[in-house]
PDB file of C-alpha atoms and ligand atoms in Angstrom:
ATOM      1  CA  UNK A  59     -30.579  82.783 180.382  1.00 80.00           C
ATOM      2  CA  UNK A  60     -30.694  83.062 176.593  1.00 83.00           C
ATOM      3  CA  UNK A  61     -28.433  80.821 174.550  1.00 92.00           C
ATOM      4  CA  UNK A  62     -26.117  81.960 171.775  1.00 95.00           C
ATOM      5  CA  UNK A  63     -24.763  79.413 169.332  1.00 96.00           C
ATOM      6  CA  UNK A  64     -21.504  80.472 167.707  1.00 97.00           C
ATOM      7  CA  UNK A  65     -19.862  78.380 164.983  1.00 97.00           C
ATOM      8  CA  UNK A  66     -16.164  78.779 164.253  1.00 97.00           C
ATOM      9  CA  UNK A  67     -15.488  78.271 160.560  1.00 97.00           C
ATOM     10  CA  UNK A  68     -12.598  78.885 158.202  1.00 97.00           C
ATOM     11  CA  UNK A  69      -9.971  77.338 155.979  1.00 97.00           C
ATOM     12  CA  UNK A  70      -7.838  74.544 157.427  1.00 96.00           C
ATOM     13  CA  UNK A  71      -4.930  75.932 159.499  1.00 96.00           C
ATOM     14  CA  UNK A  72      -6.455  79.356 160.000  1.00 98.00           C
ATOM     15  CA  UNK A  73      -6.352  78.832 163.773  1.00 97.00           C
ATOM     16  CA  UNK A  74      -9.897  77.630 164.535  1.00 96.00           C
ATOM     17  CA  UNK A  75      -8.954  74.970 167.056  1.00 95.00           C
ATOM     18  CA  UNK A  76      -6.366  77.202 168.729  1.00 96.00           C
ATOM     19  CA  UNK A  77      -8.967  79.928 169.145  1.00 97.00           C
ATOM     20  CA  UNK A  78     -11.604  77.416 170.240  1.00 96.00           C
ATOM     21  CA  UNK A  79      -9.257  76.126 172.959  1.00 95.00           C
ATOM     22  CA  UNK A  80      -8.296  79.640 174.017  1.00 95.00           C
ATOM     23  CA  UNK A  81     -11.949  80.552 174.438  1.00 95.00           C
ATOM     24  CA  UNK A  82     -13.432  77.418 175.967  1.00 93.00           C
ATOM     25  CA  UNK A  83     -10.466  76.088 177.947  1.00 88.00           C
ATOM     26  CA  UNK A  84     -11.395  72.734 179.435  1.00 75.00           C
ATOM     27  CA  UNK A  85     -15.123  73.123 178.943  1.00 81.00           C
ATOM     28  CA  UNK A  86     -15.279  71.167 175.729  1.00 81.00           C
ATOM     29  CA  UNK A  87     -16.662  67.964 174.390  1.00 89.00           C
ATOM     30  CA  UNK A  88     -15.424  65.997 171.393  1.00 86.00           C
ATOM     31  CA  UNK A  89     -17.678  63.649 169.472  1.00 86.00           C
ATOM     32  CA  UNK A  90     -18.367  62.660 165.881  1.00 86.00           C
ATOM     33  CA  UNK A  91     -20.974  63.705 163.380  1.00 83.00           C
ATOM     34  CA  UNK A  92     -23.428  60.801 162.965  1.00 80.00           C
ATOM     35  CA  UNK A  93     -22.200  58.104 160.605  1.00 77.00           C
ATOM     36  CA  UNK A  94     -18.883  59.713 159.649  1.00 80.00           C
ATOM     37  CA  UNK A  95     -15.427  60.156 161.117  1.00 79.00           C
ATOM     38  CA  UNK A  96     -15.368  63.951 161.095  1.00 82.00           C
ATOM     39  CA  UNK A  97     -14.804  65.263 164.623  1.00 83.00           C
ATOM     40  CA  UNK A  98     -17.443  67.410 166.252  1.00 87.00           C
ATOM     41  CA  UNK A  99     -16.033  69.719 168.908  1.00 91.00           C
ATOM     42  CA  UNK A 100     -18.283  71.727 171.163  1.00 94.00           C
ATOM     43  CA  UNK A 101     -17.545  73.970 174.098  1.00 95.00           C
ATOM     44  CA  UNK A 102     -19.430  76.270 176.378  1.00 94.00           C
ATOM     45  CA  UNK A 103     -18.849  79.596 178.058  1.00 94.00           C
ATOM     46  CA  UNK A 104     -21.076  81.074 180.675  1.00 92.00           C
ATOM     47  CA  UNK A 105     -21.308  84.854 180.468  1.00 92.00           C
ATOM     48  CA  UNK A 106     -23.307  87.278 182.538  1.00 90.00           C
ATOM     49  CA  UNK A 107     -26.013  87.804 179.937  1.00 89.00           C
ATOM     50  CA  UNK A 108     -25.915  84.658 177.864  1.00 93.00           C
ATOM     51  CA  UNK A 109     -24.878  81.066 177.785  1.00 95.00           C
ATOM     52  CA  UNK A 110     -22.652  80.478 174.757  1.00 96.00           C
ATOM     53  CA  UNK A 111     -22.283  77.234 172.861  1.00 96.00           C
ATOM     54  CA  UNK A 112     -19.256  77.232 170.603  1.00 96.00           C
ATOM     55  CA  UNK A 113     -18.763  74.747 167.765  1.00 95.00           C
ATOM     56  CA  UNK A 114     -15.411  74.183 166.060  1.00 95.00           C
ATOM     57  CA  UNK A 115     -16.411  73.293 162.492  1.00 95.00           C
ATOM     58  CA  UNK A 116     -14.129  71.273 160.218  1.00 93.00           C
ATOM     59  CA  UNK A 117     -11.852  73.386 158.034  1.00 95.00           C
ATOM     60  CA  UNK A 118     -13.162  74.095 154.533  1.00 95.00           C
ATOM     61  CA  UNK A 119     -12.095  76.028 151.466  1.00 95.00           C
ATOM     62  CA  UNK A 120     -15.593  76.335 150.110  1.00 94.00           C
ATOM     63  CA  UNK A 121     -19.186  75.357 150.755  1.00 93.00           C
ATOM     64  CA  UNK A 122     -19.449  72.963 147.835  1.00 88.00           C
ATOM     65  CA  UNK A 123     -20.004  69.274 148.311  1.00 82.00           C
ATOM     66  CA  UNK A 124     -16.454  68.348 147.280  1.00 82.00           C
ATOM     67  CA  UNK A 125     -15.424  66.792 150.587  1.00 88.00           C
ATOM     68  CA  UNK A 126     -16.989  65.305 153.696  1.00 89.00           C
ATOM     69  CA  UNK A 127     -15.713  68.277 155.732  1.00 90.00           C
ATOM     70  CA  UNK A 128     -17.394  70.771 153.423  1.00 93.00           C
ATOM     71  CA  UNK A 129     -20.666  68.883 153.527  1.00 91.00           C
ATOM     72  CA  UNK A 130     -20.539  68.609 157.318  1.00 92.00           C
ATOM     73  CA  UNK A 131     -19.895  72.327 157.675  1.00 94.00           C
ATOM     74  CA  UNK A 132     -22.590  73.237 155.167  1.00 94.00           C
ATOM     75  CA  UNK A 133     -25.217  70.914 156.608  1.00 93.00           C
ATOM     76  CA  UNK A 134     -24.444  72.101 160.099  1.00 94.00           C
ATOM     77  CA  UNK A 135     -24.969  75.719 159.086  1.00 94.00           C
ATOM     78  CA  UNK A 136     -28.182  74.984 157.254  1.00 93.00           C
ATOM     79  CA  UNK A 137     -29.757  72.529 159.677  1.00 92.00           C
ATOM     80  CA  UNK A 138     -28.647  73.919 163.019  1.00 92.00           C
ATOM     81  CA  UNK A 139     -28.690  77.590 162.019  1.00 92.00           C
ATOM     82  CA  UNK A 140     -26.106  78.985 164.465  1.00 95.00           C
ATOM     83  CA  UNK A 141     -26.837  82.516 165.639  1.00 95.00           C
ATOM     84  CA  UNK A 142     -23.554  83.691 164.210  1.00 96.00           C
ATOM     85  CA  UNK A 143     -20.586  82.288 162.291  1.00 97.00           C
ATOM     86  CA  UNK A 144     -17.135  83.484 163.222  1.00 98.00           C
ATOM     87  CA  UNK A 145     -15.094  83.091 160.056  1.00 98.00           C
ATOM     88  CA  UNK A 146     -11.452  82.810 161.023  1.00 98.00           C
ATOM     89  CA  UNK A 147      -9.108  83.958 158.292  1.00 98.00           C
ATOM     90  CA  UNK A 148      -5.341  84.042 158.121  1.00 98.00           C
ATOM     91  CA  UNK A 149      -4.628  87.767 157.890  1.00 98.00           C
ATOM     92  CA  UNK A 150      -1.455  87.071 155.890  1.00 97.00           C
ATOM     93  CA  UNK A 151      -3.500  85.312 153.175  1.00 97.00           C
ATOM     94  CA  UNK A 152      -6.532  87.508 153.024  1.00 97.00           C
ATOM     95  CA  UNK A 153      -7.374  87.124 149.336  1.00 97.00           C
ATOM     96  CA  UNK A 154      -7.476  83.345 149.424  1.00 97.00           C
ATOM     97  CA  UNK A 155      -9.247  83.122 152.769  1.00 98.00           C
ATOM     98  CA  UNK A 156     -11.992  85.581 151.884  1.00 98.00           C
ATOM     99  CA  UNK A 157     -13.222  83.134 149.253  1.00 98.00           C
ATOM    100  CA  UNK A 158     -15.056  81.196 151.961  1.00 97.00           C
ATOM    101  CA  UNK A 159     -16.433  84.387 153.521  1.00 98.00           C
ATOM    102  CA  UNK A 160     -18.009  85.319 150.187  1.00 97.00           C
ATOM    103  CA  UNK A 161     -19.752  81.960 150.159  1.00 97.00           C
ATOM    104  CA  UNK A 162     -21.176  82.552 153.619  1.00 96.00           C
ATOM    105  CA  UNK A 163     -22.540  85.859 152.366  1.00 97.00           C
ATOM    106  CA  UNK A 164     -24.046  84.132 149.318  1.00 96.00           C
ATOM    107  CA  UNK A 165     -25.919  81.789 151.623  1.00 94.00           C
ATOM    108  CA  UNK A 166     -26.970  84.671 153.860  1.00 93.00           C
ATOM    109  CA  UNK A 167     -25.312  83.482 157.047  1.00 93.00           C
ATOM    110  CA  UNK A 168     -24.584  86.208 159.600  1.00 94.00           C
ATOM    111  CA  UNK A 169     -20.809  86.450 159.876  1.00 97.00           C
ATOM    112  CA  UNK A 170     -18.165  88.067 162.040  1.00 98.00           C
ATOM    113  CA  UNK A 171     -14.717  88.018 160.487  1.00 98.00           C
ATOM    114  CA  UNK A 172     -11.712  87.248 162.689  1.00 98.00           C
ATOM    115  CA  UNK A 173      -8.414  88.405 161.195  1.00 98.00           C
ATOM    116  CA  UNK A 174      -6.220  85.840 162.883  1.00 98.00           C
ATOM    117  CA  UNK A 175      -2.397  85.487 162.823  1.00 98.00           C
ATOM    118  CA  UNK A 176      -2.096  89.239 163.286  1.00 98.00           C
ATOM    119  CA  UNK A 177       1.282  88.601 164.958  1.00 97.00           C
ATOM    120  CA  UNK A 178       2.602  87.078 161.721  1.00 97.00           C
ATOM    121  CA  UNK A 179       0.985  89.831 159.678  1.00 97.00           C
ATOM    122  CA  UNK A 180       2.712  92.513 161.762  1.00 96.00           C
ATOM    123  CA  UNK A 181       6.045  90.731 161.449  1.00 96.00           C
ATOM    124  CA  UNK A 182       5.595  90.926 157.704  1.00 95.00           C
ATOM    125  CA  UNK A 183       4.808  94.625 157.983  1.00 95.00           C
ATOM    126  CA  UNK A 184       1.177  94.152 157.011  1.00 96.00           C
ATOM    127  CA  UNK A 185      -1.437  96.445 158.414  1.00 96.00           C
ATOM    128  CA  UNK A 186      -5.102  95.919 157.613  1.00 97.00           C
ATOM    129  CA  UNK A 187      -7.647  98.693 157.463  1.00 98.00           C
ATOM    130  CA  UNK A 188     -10.257  96.705 159.262  1.00 96.00           C
ATOM    131  CA  UNK A 189     -12.775  99.516 159.511  1.00 97.00           C
ATOM    132  CA  UNK A 190     -12.879  99.865 155.753  1.00 98.00           C
ATOM    133  CA  UNK A 191     -12.872  96.100 155.232  1.00 98.00           C
ATOM    134  CA  UNK A 192     -15.788  95.847 157.632  1.00 97.00           C
ATOM    135  CA  UNK A 193     -17.720  98.509 155.714  1.00 97.00           C
ATOM    136  CA  UNK A 194     -17.083  96.899 152.344  1.00 96.00           C
ATOM    137  CA  UNK A 195     -17.948  93.387 153.516  1.00 96.00           C
ATOM    138  CA  UNK A 196     -20.824  94.666 155.619  1.00 94.00           C
ATOM    139  CA  UNK A 197     -19.793  92.557 158.595  1.00 95.00           C
ATOM    140  CA  UNK A 198     -17.810  93.194 161.782  1.00 97.00           C
ATOM    141  CA  UNK A 199     -14.060  92.537 161.632  1.00 98.00           C
ATOM    142  CA  UNK A 200     -11.913  91.766 164.692  1.00 98.00           C
ATOM    143  CA  UNK A 201      -8.153  91.205 164.884  1.00 98.00           C
ATOM    144  CA  UNK A 202      -6.950  88.169 166.830  1.00 98.00           C
ATOM    145  CA  UNK A 203      -3.842  86.220 167.755  1.00 98.00           C
ATOM    146  CA  UNK A 204      -5.314  82.848 168.681  1.00 98.00           C
ATOM    147  CA  UNK A 205      -1.982  81.588 169.949  1.00 96.00           C
ATOM    148  CA  UNK A 206      -1.920  83.980 172.899  1.00 96.00           C
ATOM    149  CA  UNK A 207      -5.640  84.678 173.135  1.00 97.00           C
ATOM    150  CA  UNK A 208      -5.291  88.292 172.030  1.00 98.00           C
ATOM    151  CA  UNK A 209      -8.596  89.699 170.786  1.00 98.00           C
ATOM    152  CA  UNK A 210     -10.681  86.727 171.893  1.00 97.00           C
ATOM    153  CA  UNK A 211     -12.775  88.733 174.343  1.00 97.00           C
ATOM    154  CA  UNK A 212     -13.567  91.424 171.798  1.00 98.00           C
ATOM    155  CA  UNK A 213     -14.378  88.722 169.244  1.00 98.00           C
ATOM    156  CA  UNK A 214     -16.890  86.991 171.514  1.00 97.00           C
ATOM    157  CA  UNK A 215     -18.428  90.317 172.561  1.00 97.00           C
ATOM    158  CA  UNK A 216     -18.850  91.416 168.957  1.00 97.00           C
ATOM    159  CA  UNK A 217     -20.198  87.997 167.912  1.00 97.00           C
ATOM    160  CA  UNK A 218     -22.815  87.991 170.671  1.00 96.00           C
ATOM    161  CA  UNK A 219     -23.836  91.549 169.920  1.00 94.00           C
ATOM    162  CA  UNK A 220     -24.148  90.737 166.221  1.00 94.00           C
ATOM    163  CA  UNK A 221     -26.083  87.534 166.946  1.00 93.00           C
ATOM    164  CA  UNK A 222     -28.616  89.446 169.016  1.00 89.00           C
ATOM    165  CA  UNK A 223     -28.946  92.208 166.492  1.00 84.00           C
ATOM    166  CA  UNK A 224     -29.257  90.143 163.327  1.00 68.00           C
ATOM    167  CA  UNK A 225     -32.636  89.227 162.061  1.00 67.00           C
ATOM    168  CA  UNK A 226     -33.214  85.464 162.203  1.00 68.00           C
ATOM    169  CA  UNK A 227     -34.102  85.438 158.522  1.00 73.00           C
ATOM    170  CA  UNK A 228     -30.991  84.981 156.425  1.00 80.00           C
ATOM    171  CA  UNK A 229     -30.389  87.563 153.743  1.00 86.00           C
ATOM    172  CA  UNK A 230     -28.303  86.056 150.938  1.00 91.00           C
ATOM    173  CA  UNK A 231     -25.987  88.451 149.135  1.00 92.00           C
ATOM    174  CA  UNK A 232     -26.842  88.720 145.472  1.00 91.00           C
ATOM    175  CA  UNK A 233     -23.577  88.763 143.513  1.00 95.00           C
ATOM    176  CA  UNK A 234     -23.332  89.252 139.758  1.00 97.00           C
ATOM    177  CA  UNK A 235     -21.518  86.444 137.942  1.00 98.00           C
ATOM    178  CA  UNK A 236     -21.819  88.096 134.543  1.00 96.00           C
ATOM    179  CA  UNK A 237     -24.813  88.346 132.219  1.00 95.00           C
ATOM    180  CA  UNK A 238     -24.967  84.735 131.047  1.00 95.00           C
ATOM    181  CA  UNK A 239     -24.876  83.201 134.511  1.00 98.00           C
ATOM    182  CA  UNK A 240     -27.151  85.871 135.997  1.00 98.00           C
ATOM    183  CA  UNK A 241     -29.820  85.239 133.369  1.00 98.00           C
ATOM    184  CA  UNK A 242     -29.677  81.499 133.942  1.00 98.00           C
ATOM    185  CA  UNK A 243     -29.957  82.095 137.698  1.00 98.00           C
ATOM    186  CA  UNK A 244     -33.006  84.337 137.205  1.00 98.00           C
ATOM    187  CA  UNK A 245     -34.751  81.690 135.167  1.00 98.00           C
ATOM    188  CA  UNK A 246     -33.868  78.833 137.508  1.00 98.00           C
ATOM    189  CA  UNK A 247     -34.730  80.797 140.621  1.00 97.00           C
ATOM    190  CA  UNK A 248     -38.244  81.327 139.342  1.00 97.00           C
ATOM    191  CA  UNK A 249     -38.719  77.616 138.696  1.00 96.00           C
ATOM    192  CA  UNK A 250     -37.308  76.642 142.103  1.00 96.00           C
ATOM    193  CA  UNK A 251     -39.260  79.288 143.969  1.00 95.00           C
ATOM    194  CA  UNK A 252     -42.503  77.688 142.828  1.00 94.00           C
ATOM    195  CA  UNK A 253     -41.541  74.366 144.419  1.00 91.00           C
ATOM    196  CA  UNK A 254     -41.954  74.590 148.181  1.00 90.00           C
ATOM    197  CA  UNK A 255     -40.299  71.231 148.755  1.00 90.00           C
ATOM    198  CA  UNK A 256     -37.039  72.548 147.303  1.00 91.00           C
ATOM    199  CA  UNK A 257     -36.785  75.716 149.345  1.00 91.00           C
ATOM    200  CA  UNK A 258     -37.358  74.159 152.764  1.00 91.00           C
ATOM    201  CA  UNK A 259     -33.649  74.070 153.547  1.00 91.00           C
ATOM    202  CA  UNK A 260     -31.981  76.443 151.079  1.00 93.00           C
ATOM    203  CA  UNK A 261     -32.653  79.804 149.419  1.00 94.00           C
ATOM    204  CA  UNK A 262     -33.927  79.381 145.843  1.00 95.00           C
ATOM    205  CA  UNK A 263     -31.230  81.392 144.082  1.00 96.00           C
ATOM    206  CA  UNK A 264     -28.535  79.587 146.048  1.00 96.00           C
ATOM    207  CA  UNK A 265     -29.931  76.239 144.850  1.00 96.00           C
ATOM    208  CA  UNK A 266     -29.781  77.556 141.281  1.00 97.00           C
ATOM    209  CA  UNK A 267     -26.171  78.608 141.820  1.00 97.00           C
ATOM    210  CA  UNK A 268     -25.304  75.144 143.124  1.00 97.00           C
ATOM    211  CA  UNK A 269     -26.928  73.541 140.063  1.00 97.00           C
ATOM    212  CA  UNK A 270     -24.649  75.640 137.868  1.00 97.00           C
ATOM    213  CA  UNK A 271     -21.675  74.685 140.042  1.00 96.00           C
ATOM    214  CA  UNK A 272     -22.551  71.043 139.442  1.00 94.00           C
ATOM    215  CA  UNK A 273     -23.132  70.356 143.148  1.00 94.00           C
ATOM    216  CA  UNK A 274     -24.146  66.704 143.249  1.00 91.00           C
ATOM    217  CA  UNK A 275     -25.985  66.887 146.561  1.00 91.00           C
ATOM    218  CA  UNK A 276     -28.142  69.805 145.484  1.00 94.00           C
ATOM    219  CA  UNK A 277     -28.790  68.375 142.043  1.00 93.00           C
ATOM    220  CA  UNK A 278     -30.578  65.409 143.631  1.00 90.00           C
ATOM    221  CA  UNK A 279     -33.011  67.815 145.332  1.00 87.00           C
ATOM    222  CA  UNK A 280     -35.188  68.111 142.255  1.00 85.00           C
ATOM    223  CA  UNK A 281     -35.660  64.361 142.116  1.00 85.00           C
ATOM    224  CA  UNK A 282     -34.978  62.018 139.235  1.00 83.00           C
ATOM    225  CA  UNK A 283     -36.746  62.319 135.885  1.00 83.00           C
ATOM    226  CA  UNK A 284     -39.169  64.876 137.277  1.00 90.00           C
ATOM    227  CA  UNK A 285     -40.414  67.773 135.217  1.00 93.00           C
ATOM    228  CA  UNK A 286     -38.590  70.267 137.405  1.00 93.00           C
ATOM    229  CA  UNK A 287     -35.255  68.467 137.297  1.00 93.00           C
ATOM    230  CA  UNK A 288     -35.591  68.218 133.508  1.00 95.00           C
ATOM    231  CA  UNK A 289     -36.192  71.951 133.159  1.00 96.00           C
ATOM    232  CA  UNK A 290     -33.331  72.861 135.490  1.00 97.00           C
ATOM    233  CA  UNK A 291     -30.907  70.441 133.838  1.00 96.00           C
ATOM    234  CA  UNK A 292     -31.811  71.882 130.470  1.00 97.00           C
ATOM    235  CA  UNK A 293     -30.914  75.412 131.558  1.00 98.00           C
ATOM    236  CA  UNK A 294     -27.667  74.175 133.134  1.00 98.00           C
ATOM    237  CA  UNK A 295     -26.714  72.328 129.939  1.00 98.00           C
ATOM    238  CA  UNK A 296     -27.490  75.322 127.730  1.00 98.00           C
ATOM    239  CA  UNK A 297     -25.537  77.669 129.984  1.00 98.00           C
ATOM    240  CA  UNK A 298     -22.590  75.305 130.162  1.00 98.00           C
ATOM    241  CA  UNK A 299     -22.496  74.890 126.404  1.00 98.00           C
ATOM    242  CA  UNK A 300     -22.668  78.649 125.914  1.00 97.00           C
ATOM    243  CA  UNK A 301     -19.909  79.340 128.464  1.00 97.00           C
ATOM    244  CA  UNK A 302     -17.641  76.725 126.932  1.00 97.00           C
ATOM    245  CA  UNK A 303     -18.234  78.087 123.439  1.00 97.00           C
ATOM    246  CA  UNK A 304     -17.705  81.756 124.275  1.00 95.00           C
ATOM    247  CA  UNK A 305     -15.198  81.713 127.144  1.00 94.00           C
ATOM    248  CA  UNK A 306     -13.896  78.164 126.998  1.00 96.00           C
ATOM    249  CA  UNK A 307     -14.507  77.617 130.734  1.00 96.00           C
ATOM    250  CA  UNK A 308     -17.400  75.929 132.551  1.00 97.00           C
ATOM    251  CA  UNK A 309     -19.915  77.879 134.677  1.00 97.00           C
ATOM    252  CA  UNK A 310     -18.372  76.835 138.001  1.00 96.00           C
ATOM    253  CA  UNK A 311     -15.040  78.379 136.959  1.00 97.00           C
ATOM    254  CA  UNK A 312     -16.758  81.594 135.883  1.00 97.00           C
ATOM    255  CA  UNK A 313     -18.560  81.764 139.219  1.00 97.00           C
ATOM    256  CA  UNK A 314     -15.261  81.306 141.078  1.00 97.00           C
ATOM    257  CA  UNK A 315     -13.656  84.030 138.933  1.00 97.00           C
ATOM    258  CA  UNK A 316     -16.398  86.483 139.824  1.00 98.00           C
ATOM    259  CA  UNK A 317     -16.015  85.699 143.514  1.00 98.00           C
ATOM    260  CA  UNK A 318     -12.304  86.454 143.306  1.00 97.00           C
ATOM    261  CA  UNK A 319     -13.108  89.536 141.258  1.00 97.00           C
ATOM    262  CA  UNK A 320     -15.311  90.787 144.059  1.00 97.00           C
ATOM    263  CA  UNK A 321     -12.609  90.052 146.652  1.00 98.00           C
ATOM    264  CA  UNK A 322     -10.003  91.877 144.601  1.00 98.00           C
ATOM    265  CA  UNK A 323     -12.211  94.880 143.994  1.00 97.00           C
ATOM    266  CA  UNK A 324     -12.541  95.138 147.781  1.00 97.00           C
ATOM    267  CA  UNK A 325      -8.860  94.566 148.559  1.00 97.00           C
ATOM    268  CA  UNK A 326      -7.823  97.078 145.913  1.00 97.00           C
ATOM    269  CA  UNK A 327      -9.306  99.853 148.029  1.00 96.00           C
ATOM    270  CA  UNK A 328      -6.200 100.121 150.194  1.00 95.00           C
ATOM    271  CA  UNK A 329      -7.280  97.444 152.643  1.00 96.00           C
ATOM    272  CA  UNK A 330      -3.807  95.983 153.067  1.00 96.00           C
ATOM    273  CA  UNK A 331      -1.063  98.438 153.878  1.00 95.00           C
ATOM    274  CA  UNK A 332       2.464  97.151 153.433  1.00 92.00           C
ATOM    275  CA  UNK A 333       4.943  98.760 155.809  1.00 90.00           C
ATOM    276  CA  UNK A 334       8.519  97.873 156.572  1.00 83.00           C
ATOM    277  CA  UNK A 335       8.652  94.377 158.085  1.00 80.00           C
ATOM    278  CA  UNK A 336       9.503  94.288 161.798  1.00 74.00           C
ATOM    279  CA  UNK A 337      13.175  93.653 162.444  1.00 70.00           C
ATOM    280  CA  UNK A 338      13.852  90.189 163.744  1.00 66.00           C
ATOM    281  CA  UNK A 339      15.493  90.483 167.120  1.00 65.00           C
ATOM    282  CA  UNK A 340      18.643  88.421 167.406  1.00 64.00           C
TER     283      UNK A 340
HETATM  284  P1  GDP B 606      -7.254  74.956 162.355  1.00 68.58           P
HETATM  285  O1  GDP B 606      -6.894  73.957 161.310  1.00 68.58           O
HETATM  286  O2  GDP B 606      -7.995  76.110 161.761  1.00 68.58           O
HETATM  287  O3  GDP B 606      -7.973  74.372 163.527  1.00 68.58           O
HETATM  288  O4  GDP B 606      -5.885  75.607 162.855  1.00 68.58           O
HETATM  289  P2  GDP B 606      -5.083  75.342 164.202  1.00 68.58           P
HETATM  290  O5  GDP B 606      -5.754  75.969 165.369  1.00 68.58           O
HETATM  291  O6  GDP B 606      -4.790  73.902 164.310  1.00 68.58           O
HETATM  292  O7  GDP B 606      -3.763  76.193 163.923  1.00 68.58           O
HETATM  293  C1  GDP B 606      -2.892  75.898 162.857  1.00 68.58           C
HETATM  294  C2  GDP B 606      -1.503  76.368 163.216  1.00 68.58           C
HETATM  295  O8  GDP B 606      -1.459  77.781 163.304  1.00 68.58           O
HETATM  296  C3  GDP B 606      -1.018  75.857 164.559  1.00 68.58           C
HETATM  297  O9  GDP B 606       0.365  75.562 164.460  1.00 68.58           O
HETATM  298  C4  GDP B 606      -1.240  77.030 165.496  1.00 68.58           C
HETATM  299  O10 GDP B 606      -0.355  77.050 166.593  1.00 68.58           O
HETATM  300  C5  GDP B 606      -0.983  78.190 164.572  1.00 68.58           C
HETATM  301  N1  GDP B 606      -1.710  79.424 164.963  1.00 68.58           N
HETATM  302  C6  GDP B 606      -2.999  79.539 165.285  1.00 68.58           C
HETATM  303  N2  GDP B 606      -3.319  80.819 165.555  1.00 68.58           N
HETATM  304  C7  GDP B 606      -2.189  81.539 165.407  1.00 68.58           C
HETATM  305  C8  GDP B 606      -1.876  82.937 165.526  1.00 68.58           C
HETATM  306  O11 GDP B 606      -2.711  83.799 165.822  1.00 68.58           O
HETATM  307  N3  GDP B 606      -0.591  83.298 165.280  1.00 68.58           N
HETATM  308  C9  GDP B 606       0.367  82.398 164.930  1.00 68.58           C
HETATM  309  N4  GDP B 606       1.599  82.848 164.697  1.00 68.58           N
HETATM  310  N5  GDP B 606       0.106  81.093 164.794  1.00 68.58           N
HETATM  311  C10 GDP B 606      -1.154  80.652 165.030  1.00 68.58           C
HETATM  312 MG1   MG B 607      -8.751  72.424 163.726  1.00 68.58          MG
END
């Protein structure tokens, strides 16, 4: 039977573990990632057509190297290449939670979005046009209530279908971060692309983006005092200086602004419909 590896990712407290437990029940195993204290939770489900391995990734706000959890999640995705990532978002905090989704798209990871906490959203009178959201994000969107297991079957079905359908080659989404950053990325991408040793694990343009975001783990990729690291550092320094002079913010802040800009341009298209909140029953 073919195997499908599904990783559950999302911000802390979005309901990953609750959903993981609802799906796997007792068939789970808890360990640690080698050398660190971050928990590694795996579970299995046996379906008619496929054997599913489910991994509950640590909660993260981004895919930078700011924390051990973020690095674990990122390295897992890159090294173990799950067939599909289920990104669990809190439907009542869509704008903030989509920030991570955008970063999955930037890396090219195939994603299914789970709008979790739909019970809370409904209580608040929030309705989400998930068909339109799905079209605009170009990924399937499923509503769930992890607490009572609602939507979990549809979610797994959609994830498996998407995993089988997606090409194994990741297709990173090319976002514009404004002219200055885009030009720097173009230049850096070309340099990186020529170095096979750098693109073994990551897409070239994504490496360039991480250089501009001052990602310490990625910056060591180019080696120390090498010609390539010198050229890349030079471009980063020039771009940073220019951004600080003209906009008074560093490149990583500009990049974050553009990500939120993209999220807002999507949400502005009547994705969230505010109705009258449900009456609390006394
Ligand atoms: P994680 O940090 O992403 O693993 O989140 P958890 O699974 O630990 O859930 C965080 C909190 O949200 C817990 O108190 C859960 O009971 C609660 N929770 C999870 N899913 C839902 C949901 O769909 N609806 C509601 N109302 N609460 C939920
Ligand atoms: Mg958890």
